Coordinates of C-alpha atoms in Angstrom, one line a residue:
X250 CA -68.4 22.2 -6.4
X251 CA -67.0 19.2 -4.6
X252 CA -65.1 18.1 -7.8
X253 CA -63.7 21.6 -8.1
X254 CA -62.3 21.4 -4.5
X255 CA -60.7 18.0 -5.2
X256 CA -59.0 19.3 -8.4
X257 CA -57.7 22.3 -6.4
X258 CA -56.2 20.1 -3.7
X259 CA -54.6 17.8 -6.3
X260 CA -53.1 20.9 -8.1
X261 CA -51.7 22.2 -4.8
X262 CA -50.2 18.8 -4.0
X263 CA -48.6 18.6 -7.5
X264 CA -47.0 22.0 -7.0
X265 CA -45.7 21.1 -3.5
X266 CA -44.2 17.9 -4.8
X267 CA -42.5 19.8 -7.7
X268 CA -41.0 22.3 -5.3
X269 CA -39.7 19.5 -3.0
X270 CA -38.3 17.6 -5.9
X271 CA -36.4 20.6 -7.2
X272 CA -34.9 21.2 -3.7
X273 CA -33.8 17.6 -3.3
X274 CA -32.3 17.6 -6.8
X275 CA -30.3 20.8 -6.0
X276 CA -28.9 19.3 -2.8
X277 CA -27.5 16.4 -4.8
X278 CA -26.3 18.5 -7.8
X279 CA -22.5 18.5 -7.9
X280 CA -22.5 22.1 -9.3
X281 CA -24.8 23.3 -6.5
X282 CA -22.5 21.6 -3.9
X283 CA -19.5 23.4 -5.4
X284 CA -21.4 26.7 -5.3
X285 CA -22.3 26.1 -1.6
X286 CA -18.7 25.3 -0.8
X287 CA -17.6 28.5 -2.5
X288 CA -20.2 30.6 -0.5
X289 CA -19.0 29.0 2.7
X290 CA -15.4 29.9 1.8
X291 CA -16.2 33.5 0.9
X292 CA -18.0 33.9 4.2
X293 CA -15.0 32.6 6.1
X294 CA -16.6 29.4 7.1
X295 CA -14.9 26.0 6.9
X296 CA -16.2 24.2 3.8
X297 CA -17.8 20.8 4.5
X298 CA -15.8 17.8 3.4
X299 CA -16.7 14.4 2.3
X300 CA -14.9 11.7 4.4
X301 CA -14.6 8.0 4.0
X302 CA -15.7 5.9 6.9
X303 CA -12.0 4.9 7.4
X304 CA -10.9 8.5 7.6
X305 CA -13.7 9.4 9.9
X306 CA -12.8 6.5 12.2
X307 CA -9.1 7.6 12.1
X308 CA -10.1 11.2 13.0
X309 CA -12.2 10.0 15.9
X310 CA -9.4 7.8 17.1
X311 CA -6.9 10.7 17.1
X312 CA -9.3 12.8 19.1
X313 CA -9.9 10.1 21.7
X314 CA -6.1 9.5 22.0
X315 CA -5.4 13.2 22.3
X316 CA -7.9 13.4 25.2
X317 CA -6.2 10.6 27.0
X318 CA -2.8 12.1 26.5
X319 CA -3.9 15.6 27.6
X320 CA -5.1 14.2 30.9
X321 CA -1.6 13.1 31.9
X322 CA 0.4 16.1 30.6
X323 CA 2.8 17.7 33.0
X324 CA 3.6 21.5 33.0
X325 CA 6.7 20.9 30.9
X326 CA 4.8 18.8 28.3
X327 CA 3.4 20.1 25.0
X328 CA 1.0 18.1 22.9
X329 CA 0.7 18.7 19.1
X330 CA -1.8 17.2 16.7
X331 CA -1.5 16.6 13.0
X332 CA 2.1 17.7 12.6
X333 CA 3.0 17.9 8.9
X334 CA 6.5 18.3 7.5
X335 CA 8.3 17.9 4.2
X336 CA 11.8 16.5 4.7
X337 CA 14.0 16.0 1.6
X338 CA 10.9 16.0 -0.5
X339 CA 9.3 13.3 1.7
X340 CA 5.9 14.3 3.2
X341 CA 5.7 13.4 6.9
X342 CA 2.5 13.5 8.9
X343 CA 2.3 12.6 12.6
X344 CA -1.0 12.1 14.5
X345 CA 0.3 13.2 17.9
X346 CA 3.6 14.6 19.1
X347 CA 4.6 15.3 22.7
X348 CA 7.5 17.6 23.2
X349 CA 9.1 18.0 26.6
X350 CA 12.7 18.3 28.0
X351 CA 13.2 14.5 27.7
X352 CA 12.7 14.6 23.9
X353 CA 10.2 14.3 21.1
X354 CA 7.6 11.5 21.2
X355 CA 5.6 10.6 18.2
X356 CA 2.4 8.6 18.6
X357 CA 0.8 7.0 15.6
X358 CA -2.9 6.4 16.4
X359 CA -4.8 3.4 15.0
X360 CA -8.5 3.0 15.5
X361 CA -9.3 -0.2 13.7
X362 CA -12.2 -2.5 14.6
X363 CA -12.2 -6.2 14.6
X364 CA -9.3 -8.7 14.6
X365 CA -5.8 -7.5 13.4
X366 CA -3.3 -10.0 12.1
X367 CA 0.4 -9.3 11.6
X368 CA 4.0 -9.6 12.8
X369 CA 6.5 -6.8 13.6
X370 CA 8.5 -7.5 10.4
X371 CA 5.6 -7.8 8.0
X372 CA 5.2 -5.0 5.5
X373 CA 1.4 -5.2 5.7
X374 CA -1.1 -6.3 8.4
X375 CA -4.6 -7.6 7.9
X376 CA -7.9 -6.4 9.4
X377 CA -10.8 -8.8 9.7
X378 CA -14.1 -7.4 10.7
X379 CA -17.9 -7.6 10.3
X380 CA -19.6 -4.6 8.6
X381 CA -22.8 -3.1 10.0
X382 CA -24.9 -5.2 7.6
X383 CA -23.2 -8.4 8.8
X384 CA -20.9 -8.7 5.9
X385 CA -17.4 -10.1 6.7
X386 CA -14.5 -8.2 5.1
X387 CA -10.8 -8.4 5.1
X388 CA -8.5 -5.4 4.4
X389 CA -4.8 -4.9 4.4
X390 CA -3.0 -1.9 5.8
X391 CA 0.6 -0.7 6.2
X392 CA 2.4 -2.1 9.2
X393 CA 1.9 0.8 11.7
X394 CA 5.2 0.0 13.5
X395 CA 7.2 0.4 10.3
X396 CA 5.1 3.5 9.4
X397 CA 5.9 5.0 12.8
X398 CA 9.7 4.2 12.5
X399 CA 9.8 6.1 9.2
X400 CA 8.2 9.1 10.9
X401 CA 10.8 8.9 13.7
X402 CA 13.6 8.8 11.1
X403 CA 12.3 11.8 9.1
X404 CA 11.5 13.9 12.1
X405 CA 14.9 13.3 13.6
X406 CA 16.5 14.1 10.3
X407 CA 14.5 17.3 10.0
X408 CA 15.5 18.4 13.5
X409 CA 19.2 17.6 12.9
X410 CA 19.1 19.7 9.8
X411 CA 18.2 22.6 12.0
X412 CA 21.0 21.8 14.5
X413 CA 18.7 20.2 17.1
X414 CA 20.0 16.9 18.2
X415 CA 17.3 15.6 20.5
X416 CA 16.0 12.2 21.4
X417 CA 13.1 11.3 19.0
X418 CA 11.0 8.2 20.0
X419 CA 7.9 6.7 18.5
X420 CA 5.0 4.5 19.5
X421 CA 1.8 3.1 18.0
X422 CA -1.4 3.5 20.1
X423 CA -4.3 1.1 19.4
X424 CA -7.5 2.8 20.5
X425 CA -9.4 -0.5 20.4
X426 CA -6.6 -2.3 22.4
X427 CA -6.4 -5.0 19.7
X428 CA -2.8 -5.1 18.7
X429 CA -1.8 -8.5 17.2
X430 CA 1.6 -8.4 18.9
X431 CA 3.2 -7.4 22.2
X432 CA 6.1 -4.9 21.6
X433 CA 7.8 -2.0 23.4
X434 CA 6.7 0.0 20.4
X435 CA 3.0 -0.6 21.2
X436 CA 0.9 1.5 23.6
X437 CA -2.6 0.3 24.6
X438 CA -3.4 2.2 27.9
X439 CA -3.1 5.7 29.3
X440 CA -0.5 4.3 31.8
X441 CA 1.5 3.0 28.8
X442 CA 1.5 6.5 27.3
X443 CA 2.5 8.1 30.6
X444 CA 5.4 5.8 31.1
X445 CA 6.6 6.3 27.5
X446 CA 6.7 10.1 27.5
X447 CA 7.9 10.5 31.0
X448 CA 10.6 7.9 31.1
X449 CA 13.6 9.1 33.3
X450 CA 16.0 7.3 30.9
X451 CA 15.5 9.9 28.3
X452 CA 17.8 12.9 28.3
X453 CA 17.2 16.1 26.3
X454 CA 19.6 18.2 24.2
X455 CA 19.3 21.4 26.2
X456 CA 17.5 23.1 23.3
X457 CA 14.6 25.2 24.4
X458 CA 11.3 23.4 23.9
X459 CA 9.9 26.5 22.3
X460 CA 12.5 26.2 19.5
X461 CA 11.5 22.6 18.8
X462 CA 7.8 23.6 18.7
X463 CA 8.5 26.3 16.2
X464 CA 10.4 23.9 14.0
X465 CA 7.5 21.4 14.1
X466 CA 5.1 24.2 13.1
X467 CA 3.1 23.8 16.3
X468 CA 0.6 21.5 14.5
X469 CA -2.8 21.8 16.2
X470 CA -1.4 22.7 19.7
X471 CA -3.3 21.3 22.7
X472 CA -2.5 22.9 26.0
X473 CA -2.5 20.9 29.2
X474 CA -4.8 22.0 32.0
X475 CA -2.2 24.1 33.9
X476 CA -1.3 26.0 30.7
X477 CA -5.0 26.6 29.9
X478 CA -5.5 28.1 33.4
X479 CA -2.4 30.4 33.0
X480 CA -3.6 31.5 29.6
X481 CA -7.0 32.8 30.9

């Protein structure tokens, strides 16, 4: 009788292990993942995406920078995230854009850990950092100042094509405050951002801000606190 009970317990354990194994295998099966994504899409949910650590860090940096900017917005300011345009067949993507009567201000956000090495005229900069496991690594990335200046060029070109001749300025914001150089193109603090987008030296074109927002596609619009209260 005791042997029978032991065999029954062993049988039950084997069945449970088989069921768990099947579930785990289905979770890692690419076809099952695709089916799951399809079901989410049919139900109107946003499908889950697989992100690299670099993209994840970039997204977190953009969110942190957007929060900093939103805290200093004035009633006439409009903050856009993830503005995407195609100008003369060139894809253009801007992390943050502030539009106000003074002009259009593009902010390229960088959230890079470790030590950065580079000069303003270099095509590429270098990131040196220790990984979580203690492994030292070195990576190269595009000079963010030159990247930002290309964005400024294409956004200004795009607006001029639509008869909007307004001041377009650009900056690079380092979330980790680890820029390798000091430059008027570099922002590292909230006060830097405030000074940049509210400089009295800028003069607008007289074009309604709403027109510019429509041309830029609104991006992922972020209202300042006063606009949020008025919208309730």
